[in-house]
Short mmCIF file of C-alpha atoms in Angstrom, two decimals:
data_model
loop_
_atom_site.label_atom_id
_atom_site.label_comp_id
_atom_site.label_asym_id
_atom_site.label_seq_id
_atom_site.Cartn_x
_atom_site.Cartn_y
_atom_site.Cartn_z
CA UNK A 1 18.02 -15.57 -15.02
CA UNK A 2 17.57 -17.01 -11.56
CA UNK A 3 14.62 -19.12 -10.44
CA UNK A 4 13.82 -19.68 -6.77
CA UNK A 5 13.28 -23.41 -6.35
CA UNK A 6 13.60 -26.24 -3.85
CA UNK A 7 16.49 -28.68 -4.22
CA UNK A 8 16.21 -32.10 -2.59
CA UNK A 9 19.37 -34.10 -2.15
CA UNK A 10 20.32 -37.25 -0.23
CA UNK A 11 23.38 -38.24 1.79
CA UNK A 12 25.24 -41.56 1.55
CA UNK A 13 23.01 -43.01 4.27
CA UNK A 14 19.87 -42.13 2.29
CA UNK A 15 18.80 -39.20 4.48
CA UNK A 16 17.02 -36.45 2.52
CA UNK A 17 17.95 -32.76 2.65
CA UNK A 18 15.55 -30.07 1.44
CA UNK A 19 16.62 -26.49 0.82
CA UNK A 20 15.65 -23.42 -1.22
CA UNK A 21 18.02 -22.64 -4.07
CA UNK A 22 18.25 -19.98 -6.73
CA UNK A 23 19.13 -21.97 -9.85
CA UNK A 24 20.07 -21.05 -13.42
CA UNK A 25 19.54 -22.80 -16.72
CA UNK A 26 22.42 -23.13 -19.16
CA UNK A 27 21.08 -24.59 -22.38
CA UNK A 28 19.64 -27.94 -21.39
CA UNK A 29 21.52 -28.01 -18.07
CA UNK A 30 20.59 -26.81 -14.61
CA UNK A 31 23.31 -24.98 -12.67
CA UNK A 32 23.29 -25.24 -8.87
CA UNK A 33 25.90 -23.16 -7.00
CA UNK A 34 25.92 -24.11 -3.31
CA UNK A 35 28.22 -22.33 -0.88
CA UNK A 36 31.11 -24.21 0.75
CA UNK A 37 30.52 -25.87 3.12
CA UNK A 38 26.91 -27.03 2.70
CA UNK A 39 24.91 -30.22 3.00
CA UNK A 40 23.57 -29.89 -0.54
CA UNK A 41 27.11 -29.65 -1.93
CA UNK A 42 28.32 -32.65 0.08
CA UNK A 43 25.29 -34.70 -0.89
CA UNK A 44 25.48 -34.04 -4.63
CA UNK A 45 29.23 -34.71 -4.72
CA UNK A 46 28.61 -38.07 -3.01
CA UNK A 47 25.42 -39.29 -4.73
CA UNK A 48 25.85 -37.37 -8.04
CA UNK A 49 22.10 -36.68 -8.09
CA UNK A 50 19.49 -34.20 -6.89
CA UNK A 51 15.92 -33.15 -7.61
CA UNK A 52 14.76 -29.69 -8.72
CA UNK A 53 11.28 -29.08 -7.28
CA UNK A 54 9.05 -26.31 -8.67
CA UNK A 55 6.48 -25.46 -6.05
CA UNK A 56 4.13 -22.54 -5.45
CA UNK A 57 3.74 -23.51 -1.77
CA UNK A 58 5.76 -20.74 -0.15
CA UNK A 59 5.58 -22.52 3.23
CA UNK A 60 8.35 -24.80 1.98
CA UNK A 61 10.62 -21.76 1.54
CA UNK A 62 9.58 -20.06 4.79
CA UNK A 63 9.76 -23.37 6.66
CA UNK A 64 13.31 -24.02 5.50
CA UNK A 65 14.36 -20.58 6.82
CA UNK A 66 12.63 -21.08 10.19
CA UNK A 67 13.51 -24.68 11.04
CA UNK A 68 10.11 -26.08 10.17
CA UNK A 69 9.63 -29.11 7.97
CA UNK A 70 6.74 -27.80 5.90
CA UNK A 71 6.76 -30.55 3.28
CA UNK A 72 6.37 -34.23 2.60
CA UNK A 73 8.66 -36.24 0.37
CA UNK A 74 8.17 -39.15 -2.00
CA UNK A 75 10.84 -41.19 -3.78
CA UNK A 76 11.99 -39.93 -7.19
CA UNK A 77 11.04 -41.81 -10.36
CA UNK A 78 14.36 -42.47 -12.12
CA UNK A 79 17.11 -41.65 -9.64
CA UNK A 80 17.91 -42.59 -6.06
CA UNK A 81 16.50 -39.63 -4.18
CA UNK A 82 13.37 -37.76 -3.13
CA UNK A 83 11.07 -35.10 -4.49
CA UNK A 84 8.43 -32.91 -2.84
CA UNK A 85 5.15 -34.85 -2.73
CA UNK A 86 3.24 -31.64 -3.50
CA UNK A 87 4.78 -29.57 -6.29
CA UNK A 88 3.80 -28.20 -9.69
CA UNK A 89 6.65 -30.01 -11.41
CA UNK A 90 9.92 -31.73 -10.64
CA UNK A 91 13.10 -32.47 -12.57
CA UNK A 92 15.46 -35.31 -11.63
CA UNK A 93 19.09 -34.32 -12.12
CA UNK A 94 22.46 -36.02 -12.59
CA UNK A 95 25.81 -34.32 -11.94
CA UNK A 96 27.87 -34.07 -15.13
CA UNK A 97 30.49 -31.44 -14.29
CA UNK A 98 31.89 -29.58 -11.29
CA UNK A 99 33.27 -26.09 -11.95
CA UNK A 100 35.48 -25.51 -8.96
CA UNK A 101 35.38 -22.25 -7.01
CA UNK A 102 36.73 -21.24 -3.63
CA UNK A 103 33.34 -20.17 -2.25
CA UNK A 104 30.64 -21.37 -4.68
CA UNK A 105 31.43 -24.20 -7.08
CA UNK A 106 29.03 -24.62 -10.00
CA UNK A 107 27.40 -28.02 -10.26
CA UNK A 108 26.30 -28.69 -13.84
CA UNK A 109 23.32 -31.01 -13.69
CA UNK A 110 21.78 -32.94 -16.58
CA UNK A 111 18.01 -33.47 -16.72
CA UNK A 112 17.28 -37.18 -16.38
CA UNK A 113 13.50 -37.05 -15.96
CA UNK A 114 10.85 -34.31 -15.85
CA UNK A 115 7.26 -34.46 -14.70
CA UNK A 116 4.51 -31.83 -14.50
CA UNK A 117 2.02 -32.45 -11.69
CA UNK A 118 -0.23 -29.39 -11.62
CA UNK A 119 -0.78 -26.26 -13.70
CA UNK A 120 0.62 -22.85 -12.80
CA UNK A 121 -2.22 -20.77 -11.33
CA UNK A 122 -0.84 -17.33 -12.18
CA UNK A 123 1.28 -14.79 -10.35
CA UNK A 124 0.27 -14.21 -6.74
CA UNK A 125 1.70 -11.04 -5.21
CA UNK A 126 1.57 -12.54 -1.71
CA UNK A 127 3.70 -15.50 -2.77
CA UNK A 128 6.23 -13.07 -4.23
CA UNK A 129 6.11 -11.06 -0.98
CA UNK A 130 6.93 -14.18 1.06
CA UNK A 131 9.88 -14.95 -1.22
CA UNK A 132 11.13 -11.35 -0.84
CA UNK A 133 10.73 -11.49 2.95
CA UNK A 134 12.60 -14.80 3.02
CA UNK A 135 15.48 -13.10 1.17
CA UNK A 136 15.45 -10.27 3.75
CA UNK A 137 15.34 -12.80 6.61
CA UNK A 138 18.41 -14.54 5.22
CA UNK A 139 20.21 -11.15 5.37
CA UNK A 140 19.02 -9.90 8.77
CA UNK A 141 22.60 -9.68 10.03
CA UNK A 142 23.68 -7.50 7.12
CA UNK A 143 20.79 -5.06 6.67
CA UNK A 144 19.79 -2.04 8.80
CA UNK A 145 16.61 -2.53 10.78
CA UNK A 146 14.96 0.53 9.15
CA UNK A 147 15.36 -1.04 5.70
CA UNK A 148 13.88 -4.35 6.88
CA UNK A 149 10.91 -2.56 8.43
CA UNK A 150 10.30 -0.28 5.45
CA UNK A 151 10.30 -3.20 3.00
CA UNK A 152 8.20 -5.30 5.35
CA UNK A 153 5.53 -2.59 5.44
CA UNK A 154 5.43 -2.49 1.64
CA UNK A 155 5.34 -6.28 1.25
CA UNK A 156 2.56 -6.50 3.87
CA UNK A 157 0.20 -4.76 1.42
CA UNK A 158 0.36 -7.70 -1.01
CA UNK A 159 -0.21 -10.14 1.87
CA UNK A 160 -3.30 -8.24 3.05
CA UNK A 161 -4.73 -7.97 -0.45
CA UNK A 162 -3.88 -11.23 -2.19
CA UNK A 163 -2.77 -13.97 0.26
CA UNK A 164 -4.36 -17.34 0.88
CA UNK A 165 -3.90 -19.42 4.03
CA UNK A 166 -0.54 -20.93 2.94
CA UNK A 167 0.92 -17.48 2.25
CA UNK A 168 -0.33 -16.07 5.57
CA UNK A 169 1.16 -18.99 7.49
CA UNK A 170 4.54 -18.65 5.74
CA UNK A 171 4.45 -14.89 6.36
CA UNK A 172 3.82 -15.39 10.10
CA UNK A 173 6.79 -17.78 10.40
CA UNK A 174 9.12 -15.23 8.83
CA UNK A 175 7.74 -12.30 10.87
CA UNK A 176 8.25 -14.34 14.05
CA UNK A 177 11.86 -14.99 13.05
CA UNK A 178 12.46 -11.25 12.47
CA UNK A 179 10.86 -10.36 15.82
CA UNK A 180 12.96 -12.96 17.65
CA UNK A 181 16.09 -11.68 15.96
CA UNK A 182 15.57 -8.12 17.21
CA UNK A 183 14.42 -9.25 20.67
CA UNK A 184 17.56 -11.34 21.18
CA UNK A 185 19.70 -8.53 19.79
CA UNK A 186 18.29 -6.06 22.31
CA UNK A 187 18.71 -8.30 25.39
CA UNK B 1 -6.50 -15.32 -2.82
CA UNK B 2 -5.89 -13.30 -5.96
CA UNK B 3 -3.90 -14.50 -8.99
CA UNK B 4 -2.57 -12.10 -11.61
CA UNK B 5 -3.56 -13.53 -14.96
CA UNK B 6 -4.41 -12.53 -18.52
CA UNK B 7 -8.05 -12.65 -19.61
CA UNK B 8 -8.83 -12.87 -23.32
CA UNK B 9 -12.35 -12.04 -24.43
CA UNK B 10 -14.03 -11.39 -27.78
CA UNK B 11 -16.65 -8.90 -28.94
CA UNK B 12 -19.73 -9.69 -31.05
CA UNK B 13 -17.73 -9.04 -34.22
CA UNK B 14 -15.08 -11.57 -33.19
CA UNK B 15 -12.39 -9.02 -32.26
CA UNK B 16 -10.15 -10.21 -29.40
CA UNK B 17 -9.41 -8.19 -26.26
CA UNK B 18 -6.46 -9.06 -23.99
CA UNK B 19 -6.07 -7.62 -20.52
CA UNK B 20 -4.41 -8.38 -17.16
CA UNK B 21 -6.85 -9.39 -14.45
CA UNK B 22 -6.58 -10.33 -10.80
CA UNK B 23 -8.92 -13.32 -10.54
CA UNK B 24 -10.21 -15.43 -7.65
CA UNK B 25 -11.24 -19.06 -7.41
CA UNK B 26 -14.50 -19.96 -5.68
CA UNK B 27 -14.70 -23.73 -5.45
CA UNK B 28 -14.60 -24.91 -9.04
CA UNK B 29 -15.49 -21.49 -10.44
CA UNK B 30 -13.35 -18.58 -11.54
CA UNK B 31 -14.52 -15.12 -10.45
CA UNK B 32 -13.70 -12.15 -12.71
CA UNK B 33 -14.69 -8.70 -11.41
CA UNK B 34 -14.22 -6.10 -14.14
CA UNK B 35 -14.93 -2.44 -13.49
CA UNK B 36 -17.84 -0.70 -15.18
CA UNK B 37 -17.44 0.28 -17.94
CA UNK B 38 -14.86 -2.04 -19.52
CA UNK B 39 -14.37 -3.94 -22.74
CA UNK B 40 -13.89 -7.24 -20.88
CA UNK B 41 -17.23 -6.79 -19.09
CA UNK B 42 -19.07 -5.90 -22.31
CA UNK B 43 -17.49 -8.81 -24.18
CA UNK B 44 -18.27 -11.46 -21.58
CA UNK B 45 -21.87 -10.27 -21.20
CA UNK B 46 -22.31 -10.53 -24.97
CA UNK B 47 -20.43 -13.75 -25.79
CA UNK B 48 -20.80 -15.47 -22.36
CA UNK B 49 -17.24 -16.78 -22.67
CA UNK B 50 -13.62 -15.86 -21.93
CA UNK B 51 -10.22 -17.50 -21.55
CA UNK B 52 -8.03 -17.43 -18.42
CA UNK B 53 -4.37 -17.47 -19.52
CA UNK B 54 -1.59 -18.37 -17.07
CA UNK B 55 1.63 -16.96 -18.40
CA UNK B 56 5.06 -16.25 -16.92
CA UNK B 57 5.87 -13.84 -19.77
CA UNK B 58 5.64 -10.53 -17.94
CA UNK B 59 5.86 -8.62 -21.23
CA UNK B 60 2.18 -9.43 -21.74
CA UNK B 61 1.35 -7.56 -18.50
CA UNK B 62 3.74 -4.67 -19.12
CA UNK B 63 2.65 -4.47 -22.77
CA UNK B 64 -1.01 -4.18 -21.82
CA UNK B 65 -0.18 -1.24 -19.50
CA UNK B 66 1.94 0.54 -22.13
CA UNK B 67 -0.14 0.09 -25.29
CA UNK B 68 2.07 -2.60 -26.77
CA UNK B 69 0.69 -5.83 -28.16
CA UNK B 70 3.28 -8.16 -26.66
CA UNK B 71 1.50 -11.41 -27.46
CA UNK B 72 0.15 -13.66 -30.18
CA UNK B 73 -3.23 -15.34 -30.06
CA UNK B 74 -4.58 -18.68 -31.28
CA UNK B 75 -8.19 -19.86 -31.31
CA UNK B 76 -9.50 -21.60 -28.22
CA UNK B 77 -10.18 -25.34 -28.23
CA UNK B 78 -13.80 -25.67 -27.04
CA UNK B 79 -15.28 -22.17 -27.05
CA UNK B 80 -15.53 -19.33 -29.54
CA UNK B 81 -12.59 -17.18 -28.48
CA UNK B 82 -8.84 -16.84 -28.29
CA UNK B 83 -6.03 -17.80 -25.95
CA UNK B 84 -2.41 -16.66 -25.70
CA UNK B 85 -0.30 -18.73 -28.09
CA UNK B 86 2.51 -18.82 -25.55
CA UNK B 87 1.36 -19.58 -22.01
CA UNK B 88 1.97 -22.17 -19.29
CA UNK B 89 -1.68 -23.13 -19.16
CA UNK B 90 -5.09 -21.84 -20.19
CA UNK B 91 -8.64 -22.39 -18.99
CA UNK B 92 -11.67 -21.82 -21.22
CA UNK B 93 -14.56 -20.30 -19.31
CA UNK B 94 -18.34 -19.98 -19.64
CA UNK B 95 -20.42 -17.36 -17.82
CA UNK B 96 -22.88 -18.98 -15.39
CA UNK B 97 -23.91 -16.12 -13.11
CA UNK B 98 -23.63 -12.34 -12.88
CA UNK B 99 -23.54 -10.85 -9.37
CA UNK B 100 -24.53 -7.25 -9.98
CA UNK B 101 -22.62 -4.39 -8.43
CA UNK B 102 -22.59 -0.65 -9.09
CA UNK B 103 -18.84 -0.51 -9.77
CA UNK B 104 -17.54 -4.10 -10.09
CA UNK B 105 -19.99 -6.89 -10.90
CA UNK B 106 -18.74 -10.43 -10.24
CA UNK B 107 -18.79 -12.73 -13.24
CA UNK B 108 -18.96 -16.36 -12.11
CA UNK B 109 -17.26 -18.45 -14.78
CA UNK B 110 -17.41 -22.23 -15.17
CA UNK B 111 -14.34 -24.11 -16.41
CA UNK B 112 -15.17 -25.71 -19.77
CA UNK B 113 -11.69 -26.86 -20.79
CA UNK B 114 -8.20 -26.74 -19.26
CA UNK B 115 -4.84 -27.37 -20.85
CA UNK B 116 -1.29 -27.26 -19.50
CA UNK B 117 1.30 -26.29 -22.09
CA UNK B 118 4.56 -25.89 -20.19
CA UNK B 119 5.84 -26.52 -16.66
CA UNK B 120 6.26 -23.78 -14.05
CA UNK B 121 9.97 -22.90 -13.84
CA UNK B 122 9.98 -21.60 -10.26
CA UNK B 123 9.61 -18.18 -8.70
CA UNK B 124 11.59 -15.45 -10.41
CA UNK B 125 12.03 -12.29 -8.32
CA UNK B 126 12.36 -10.14 -11.45
CA UNK B 127 8.99 -11.34 -12.77
CA UNK B 128 7.45 -10.45 -9.41
CA UNK B 129 9.15 -7.04 -9.56
CA UNK B 130 7.63 -6.35 -13.00
CA UNK B 131 4.17 -7.28 -11.68
CA UNK B 132 4.67 -4.95 -8.68
CA UNK B 133 5.86 -2.11 -10.93
CA UNK B 134 2.85 -2.66 -13.21
CA UNK B 135 0.61 -2.25 -10.15
CA UNK B 136 2.43 1.00 -9.26
CA UNK B 137 2.15 2.22 -12.87
CA UNK B 138 -1.60 1.65 -12.79
CA UNK B 139 -1.73 3.94 -9.71
CA UNK B 140 0.66 6.70 -10.81
CA UNK B 141 -2.09 9.31 -10.45
CA UNK B 142 -2.82 8.31 -6.87
CA UNK B 143 0.62 7.75 -5.35
CA UNK B 144 3.25 10.30 -4.29
CA UNK B 145 6.31 10.39 -6.52
CA UNK B 146 8.65 9.66 -3.56
CA UNK B 147 6.83 6.37 -2.87
CA UNK B 148 7.02 5.33 -6.53
CA UNK B 149 10.74 6.10 -6.63
CA UNK B 150 11.51 4.37 -3.33
CA UNK B 151 9.73 1.18 -4.36
CA UNK B 152 11.23 1.34 -7.82
CA UNK B 153 14.73 1.43 -6.32
CA UNK B 154 13.96 -1.64 -4.22
CA UNK B 155 12.37 -3.58 -7.09
CA UNK B 156 15.33 -2.71 -9.35
CA UNK B 157 17.55 -4.96 -7.19
CA UNK B 158 15.60 -8.08 -8.21
CA UNK B 159 15.77 -6.99 -11.86
CA UNK B 160 19.55 -6.54 -11.71
CA UNK B 161 20.08 -9.86 -9.93
CA UNK B 162 17.55 -12.26 -11.43
CA UNK B 163 16.04 -10.97 -14.69
CA UNK B 164 16.17 -12.52 -18.13
CA UNK B 165 15.65 -10.64 -21.40
CA UNK B 166 11.83 -10.75 -21.23
CA UNK B 167 11.81 -9.25 -17.74
CA UNK B 168 14.29 -6.51 -18.68
CA UNK B 169 12.22 -5.56 -21.72
CA UNK B 170 8.98 -5.43 -19.68
CA UNK B 171 10.78 -3.39 -17.01
CA UNK B 172 12.01 -0.84 -19.58
CA UNK B 173 8.48 -0.35 -20.96
CA UNK B 174 7.12 0.41 -17.50
CA UNK B 175 10.03 2.70 -16.56
CA UNK B 176 9.51 4.63 -19.81
CA UNK B 177 5.84 5.06 -18.93
CA UNK B 178 6.72 6.40 -15.47
CA UNK B 179 9.30 8.80 -16.93
CA UNK B 180 6.80 10.07 -19.51
CA UNK B 181 4.18 10.56 -16.82
CA UNK B 182 6.43 12.83 -14.73
CA UNK B 183 7.80 14.66 -17.80
CA UNK B 184 4.30 15.53 -19.00
CA UNK B 185 3.25 16.50 -15.48
CA UNK B 186 6.13 18.97 -15.18
CA UNK B 187 5.58 20.70 -18.53
#
């Protein structure tokens, strides 16, 4: 089972890195599988720590895919690192094992500290639509334009019916990225 | 902004009723707009109370649409009523105003008591796919079969890639309902 989350890591100089990650749970451990090469992988191998952020603010996801910093950070409680200032919950993690792989090593992370900040408000179809569109945006180079546009039209229904301001803003950022992609491709 | 939640209400005889509801927040109030006639509407008008349950167990949603009782209840803390035993959070509500409407009156509910039980685990695309399929199932009579099947094929990807056992079980219940609908229609 894969959960779409935000992983914050830090480099040796103390600079934070924030990126969306699909993570898995394995018993009490969290498994992060970053591609080689990636900043998250480098950071965790150096500092041995990271933070798993559970947020319902889809602007953080859309922002990460469109070069916008749509978040604020605060220092973590028990480890050297950062967490999202605004999240429903966060889990501070320590690297305990590296399962090597040519393309995607598995980082086995132990939970050092967990904190719940706000309650889950329920499923919002617009938030799910933004997550789906973010997945499509990350695969623009691989998918036919007709498929992107067909799915976009379907996902748009949930935006029109159930979105709040955060979801509409995240949606616009992703739509702009898709439009730019096809404009550049045509010229 | 609409959140997909589970509303538990009770009739005058103390019998519980559990049903998925898209709710809205209006300042500090929760707005429930049940169709006329409905058990939830009758119950809230009689008892003046209900419980808003925030769960990530999509079997509760799929079960409600397929005549399965996929939940357990416990008594509420501050009001006469029930909540889901297993949920991330619940809010106990009291009716403060009825905005009359011919088809869908708005019930303005005040929050009496809130409790967080478990932390949000992050977005799961399979959970979102089950919610979307439940919406399609509730509109089987209105939508062309080709649209249902096209969306189903797209949603299936998230199930295959990101589902856990709860999501797969909920998915199967909904698929069975769709298959039965078209079988009966053809005979």
